[in-house]
GROMACS .gro file of C-alpha atoms in nm:
model
  230
    1MET     CA    1 -12.396  10.745  11.705
    2GLY     CA    2 -12.668  10.581  11.909
    3PHE     CA    3 -12.988  10.434  11.805
    4GLN     CA    4 -13.342  10.441  12.019
    5ALA     CA    5 -13.662  10.273  11.967
    6GLY     CA    6 -14.004  10.427  11.895
    7PHE     CA    7 -14.359  10.350  11.849
    8ASP     CA    8 -14.617  10.543  11.661
    9THR     CA    9 -14.994  10.447  11.677
   10SER     CA   10 -15.235  10.669  11.589
   11HIS     CA   11 -15.498  10.707  11.865
   12TYR     CA   12 -15.348  10.787  12.214
   13PRO     CA   13 -15.283  10.485  12.422
   14GLY     CA   14 -15.330  10.624  12.738
   15ASP     CA   15 -15.134  10.768  13.036
   16SER     CA   16 -15.054  10.432  13.282
   17GLN     CA   17 -15.021  10.208  12.926
   18MET     CA   18 -14.776  10.474  12.808
   19ALA     CA   19 -14.601  10.479  13.131
   20TRP     CA   20 -14.546  10.128  13.143
   21LEU     CA   21 -14.422  10.095  12.872
   22LYS     CA   22 -14.146  10.401  12.918
   23ALA     CA   23 -14.065  10.104  13.204
   24ASN     CA   24 -14.094   9.799  13.103
   25THR     CA   25 -13.963   9.836  12.741
   26ASN     CA   26 -13.641  10.008  12.547
   27LEU     CA   27 -13.928  10.200  12.365
   28THR     CA   28 -13.829  10.593  12.459
   29TRP     CA   29 -14.006  10.818  12.208
   30CYS     CA   30 -14.304  10.830  12.003
   31GLY     CA   31 -14.500  10.984  11.734
   32PHE     CA   32 -14.767  11.287  11.873
   33TYR     CA   33 -15.045  11.315  11.649
   34LEU     CA   34 -15.144  11.721  11.609
   35ALA     CA   35 -15.514  11.742  11.571
   36PRO     CA   36 -15.755  11.839  11.435
   37ALA     CA   37 -15.672  11.739  11.116
   38PRO     CA   38 -15.765  11.710  10.817
   39SER     CA   39 -15.674  11.347  10.766
   40HIS     CA   40 -15.675  11.313  11.142
   41GLY     CA   41 -15.962  11.457  11.368
   42ASP     CA   42 -15.912  11.271  11.710
   43THR     CA   43 -15.728  11.478  11.940
   44GLY     CA   44 -15.627  11.230  12.134
   45TRP     CA   45 -15.251  11.285  12.205
   46MET     CA   46 -15.291  11.629  12.191
   47ASN     CA   47 -15.319  11.775  12.594
   48THR     CA   48 -15.065  11.467  12.674
   49ARG     CA   49 -14.701  11.685  12.584
   50ALA     CA   50 -14.654  11.758  12.955
   51THR     CA   51 -14.722  11.375  13.099
   52LEU     CA   52 -14.509  11.194  12.835
   53VAL     CA   53 -14.176  11.441  12.900
   54ALA     CA   54 -14.270  11.411  13.282
   55GLN     CA   55 -14.247  10.992  13.179
   56GLY     CA   56 -13.954  11.023  13.032
   57TRP     CA   57 -14.053  11.027  12.648
   58GLY     CA   58 -13.939  11.185  12.317
   59LEU     CA   59 -14.150  11.321  12.071
   60ALA     CA   60 -14.223  11.328  11.716
   61PRO     CA   61 -14.579  11.541  11.599
   62VAL     CA   62 -14.662  11.443  11.263
   63TYR     CA   63 -14.953  11.571  11.053
   64LEU     CA   64 -15.167  11.402  10.872
   65GLY     CA   65 -15.290  11.685  10.592
   66GLN     CA   66 -15.394  11.638  10.239
   67GLN     CA   67 -15.403  11.291  10.101
   68THR     CA   68 -15.301  11.253   9.750
   69ALA     CA   69 -15.560  10.844   9.769
   70GLY     CA   70 -15.702  10.646  10.000
   71PRO     CA   71 -15.897  10.797  10.299
   72GLY     CA   72 -15.932  11.167  10.461
   73SER     CA   73 -15.902  11.493  10.254
   74HIS     CA   74 -15.837  11.531   9.873
   75ILE     CA   75 -15.729  11.890   9.849
   76ILE     CA   76 -15.402  11.914   9.660
   77THR     CA   77 -15.343  12.274   9.594
   78ALA     CA   78 -15.052  12.491   9.702
   79ALA     CA   79 -15.329  12.686   9.829
   80GLN     CA   80 -15.397  12.444  10.045
   81GLY     CA   81 -15.078  12.393  10.181
   82SER     CA   82 -15.081  12.760  10.324
   83LEU     CA   83 -15.341  12.712  10.503
   84ASP     CA   84 -15.248  12.378  10.614
   85GLY     CA   85 -14.888  12.429  10.683
   86ALA     CA   86 -14.999  12.733  10.939
   87ASN     CA   87 -15.267  12.513  11.123
   88ALA     CA   88 -14.945  12.257  11.150
   89ALA     CA   89 -14.732  12.520  11.317
   90GLN     CA   90 -15.074  12.681  11.541
   91LEU     CA   91 -15.147  12.325  11.639
   92ALA     CA   92 -14.770  12.251  11.726
   93GLY     CA   93 -14.774  12.583  11.943
   94GLN     CA   94 -15.092  12.470  12.131
   95ALA     CA   95 -14.963  12.160  12.215
   96GLY     CA   96 -14.659  12.260  12.400
   97PHE     CA   97 -14.326  12.190  12.130
   98ALA     CA   98 -14.101  12.521  12.110
   99GLN     CA   99 -14.046  12.688  11.777
  100GLY     CA  100 -13.786  12.500  11.564
  101SER     CA  101 -13.910  12.166  11.695
  102TYR     CA  102 -13.940  11.938  11.365
  103VAL     CA  103 -14.322  11.851  11.292
  104TYR     CA  104 -14.338  11.593  11.028
  105LEU     CA  105 -14.612  11.600  10.705
  106ASP     CA  106 -14.771  11.256  10.649
  107VAL     CA  107 -14.749  11.122  10.326
  108GLU     CA  108 -14.936  10.785  10.262
  109ASP     CA  109 -14.924  10.776   9.908
  110GLY     CA  110 -14.577  10.604   9.811
  111SER     CA  111 -14.610  10.627   9.448
  112ALA     CA  112 -14.410  10.978   9.282
  113PRO     CA  113 -14.542  11.263   9.353
  114THR     CA  114 -14.810  11.489   9.116
  115ALA     CA  115 -14.720  11.833   9.049
  116ALA     CA  116 -15.024  11.924   9.238
  117SER     CA  117 -14.899  11.753   9.579
  118GLN     CA  118 -14.526  11.925   9.546
  119ALA     CA  119 -14.728  12.242   9.499
  120TYR     CA  120 -14.872  12.112   9.823
  121ILE     CA  121 -14.560  11.970  10.006
  122LYS     CA  122 -14.351  12.301   9.913
  123ALA     CA  123 -14.635  12.596  10.007
  124TRP     CA  124 -14.658  12.361  10.338
  125ALA     CA  125 -14.299  12.351  10.433
  126GLN     CA  126 -14.319  12.699  10.350
  127ALA     CA  127 -14.641  12.824  10.560
  128LEU     CA  128 -14.457  12.619  10.881
  129ALA     CA  129 -14.110  12.710  10.864
  130GLN     CA  130 -14.280  13.063  10.854
  131GLN     CA  131 -14.383  12.992  11.186
  132GLY     CA  132 -14.054  12.923  11.344
  133TYR     CA  133 -14.056  12.545  11.276
  134SER     CA  134 -13.856  12.275  11.120
  135VAL     CA  135 -13.957  12.021  10.823
  136GLY     CA  136 -14.022  11.687  10.805
  137ILE     CA  137 -14.159  11.451  10.566
  138TYR     CA  138 -14.268  11.096  10.649
  139CYS     CA  139 -14.282  10.885  10.362
  140SER     CA  140 -14.195  10.608  10.185
  141HIS     CA  141 -13.814  10.519  10.101
  142VAL     CA  142 -13.891  10.490   9.747
  143ILE     CA  143 -14.005  10.904   9.719
  144ALA     CA  144 -13.775  11.006  10.003
  145ALA     CA  145 -13.440  11.186   9.791
  146ASN     CA  146 -13.755  11.350   9.610
  147LEU     CA  147 -13.925  11.462   9.857
  148PHE     CA  148 -13.604  11.617  10.073
  149SER     CA  149 -13.432  11.721   9.726
  150LEU     CA  150 -13.791  11.887   9.669
  151LEU     CA  151 -13.769  12.107  10.060
  152GLN     CA  152 -13.404  12.161   9.965
  153THR     CA  153 -13.471  12.400   9.698
  154LEU     CA  154 -13.675  12.638   9.905
  155GLU     CA  155 -13.553  12.875  10.225
  156LEU     CA  156 -13.609  12.705  10.552
  157ASN     CA  157 -13.485  12.722  10.875
  158ALA     CA  158 -13.302  12.395  10.905
  159THR     CA  159 -13.171  12.130  10.767
  160PRO     CA  160 -13.539  11.888  10.631
  161ARG     CA  161 -13.533  11.532  10.843
  162ILE     CA  162 -13.698  11.232  10.693
  163TRP     CA  163 -13.924  11.042  10.812
  164ALA     CA  164 -13.886  10.708  10.518
  165TYR     CA  165 -14.162  10.402  10.555
  166LYS     CA  166 -14.042  10.054  10.439
  167VAL     CA  167 -14.185   9.723  10.554
  168SER     CA  168 -14.264   9.389  10.457
  169THR     CA  169 -14.618   9.390  10.547
  170THR     CA  170 -14.858   9.627  10.587
  171ALA     CA  171 -15.120   9.359  10.702
  172THR     CA  172 -15.140   9.355  11.085
  173HIS     CA  173 -14.970   9.089  11.227
  174ALA     CA  174 -14.855   8.988  11.565
  175TYR     CA  175 -14.470   9.045  11.671
  176THR     CA  176 -14.267   8.767  11.806
  177GLY     CA  177 -13.967   8.927  11.941
  178SER     CA  178 -13.942   9.072  12.291
  179ILE     CA  179 -14.100   9.305  12.396
  180ALA     CA  180 -13.779   9.443  12.665
  181THR     CA  181 -13.543   9.511  12.416
  182PHE     CA  182 -13.689   9.599  12.053
  183PRO     CA  183 -13.474   9.649  11.744
  184THR     CA  184 -13.296   9.920  11.690
  185PRO     CA  185 -13.110   9.954  11.290
  186ASP     CA  186 -12.913  10.272  11.138
  187PRO     CA  187 -13.243  10.419  10.998
  188ALA     CA  188 -12.990  10.391  10.665
  189GLY     CA  189 -13.112  10.081  10.649
  190SER     CA  190 -13.481  10.169  10.525
  191GLY     CA  191 -13.328  10.241  10.171
  192TYR     CA  192 -13.306  10.614  10.222
  193VAL     CA  193 -12.915  10.642  10.420
  194SER     CA  194 -12.994  11.062  10.495
  195ALA     CA  195 -13.294  10.909  10.742
  196SER     CA  196 -13.351  11.010  11.006
  197ILE     CA  197 -13.616  10.796  11.116
  198TRP     CA  198 -13.722  10.502  10.975
  199GLN     CA  199 -14.023  10.306  11.023
  200ARG     CA  200 -13.987   9.967  10.948
  201GLU     CA  201 -14.261   9.755  11.133
  202GLN     CA  202 -14.638   9.885  11.078
  203ASN     CA  203 -14.940   9.738  11.205
  204CYS     CA  204 -14.791   9.458  11.458
  205THR     CA  205 -14.953   9.362  11.726
  206LEU     CA  206 -14.781   9.427  12.097
  207SER     CA  207 -14.825   9.070  12.372
  208LEU     CA  208 -14.822   9.330  12.697
  209PRO     CA  209 -14.845   9.133  12.974
  210GLY     CA  210 -14.894   9.337  13.294
  211ALA     CA  211 -14.908   9.601  13.088
  212PRO     CA  212 -15.292   9.813  13.152
  213VAL     CA  213 -15.379   9.696  12.818
  214THR     CA  214 -15.233   9.408  12.748
  215ALA     CA  215 -15.267   9.388  12.317
  216MET     CA  216 -15.147   9.681  12.105
  217THR     CA  217 -15.145   9.748  11.806
  218VAL     CA  218 -14.815  10.000  11.659
  219ASP     CA  219 -14.575  10.087  11.436
  220LEU     CA  220 -14.226  10.040  11.534
  221ASN     CA  221 -13.971  10.283  11.445
  222THR     CA  222 -13.547  10.338  11.497
  223ALA     CA  223 -13.404  10.643  11.481
  224GLY     CA  224 -13.084  10.850  11.544
  225VAL     CA  225 -13.095  10.974  11.938
  226GLY     CA  226 -13.304  11.322  11.899
  227ASP     CA  227 -13.354  11.305  11.575
  228TRP     CA  228 -13.755  11.316  11.625
  229SER     CA  229 -13.844  11.623  11.695
  230GLY     CA  230 -13.564  11.909  11.803
   0.00000   0.00000   0.00000
């Protein structure tokens, strides 16, 4: 099975920057932030799907819902999970993602999920699935197996997918590899053997001579072919 390089960044880089990246690197897919979401108000990605598909990008829609720690909103209840799951489905449809597409709930906290956060995640997943979308979770590799097992207790319309992060540093740092050929290791290297996507670097600054914007800070990922959305 082949693997493909991707990236995510919370703010939309711009049409010309995305076209340059597609033409000059081996990046083939990217995260797509659904908004306004409880912990992500920037709607910059929302009207870009048609342009990005025309450029040849694969897209992984991400929803930043309630967070247990750090920045963002912190209403961790089952009732809020139902509201947020329905909201994620509505935003995915608004952005142009067909039913059946995977939408990833962003779980930033890598510590063991509490009873309240488990209830929130389950309610979010059920509400999303009821609207015809498939459930994905972005989370630490440390809790990936736990959350996958949690989702398996639900009657969902497709096998859940895990986008696992395992990185050596979260500090902003310069990327020193080739921008033409980003590595594409097996997502199993994330530490969660069944991961569909591995976020393997966070906050790395790319030097992009000749690009409309010559430096940009992104997270780097690798995924199985087609494992980001459809």
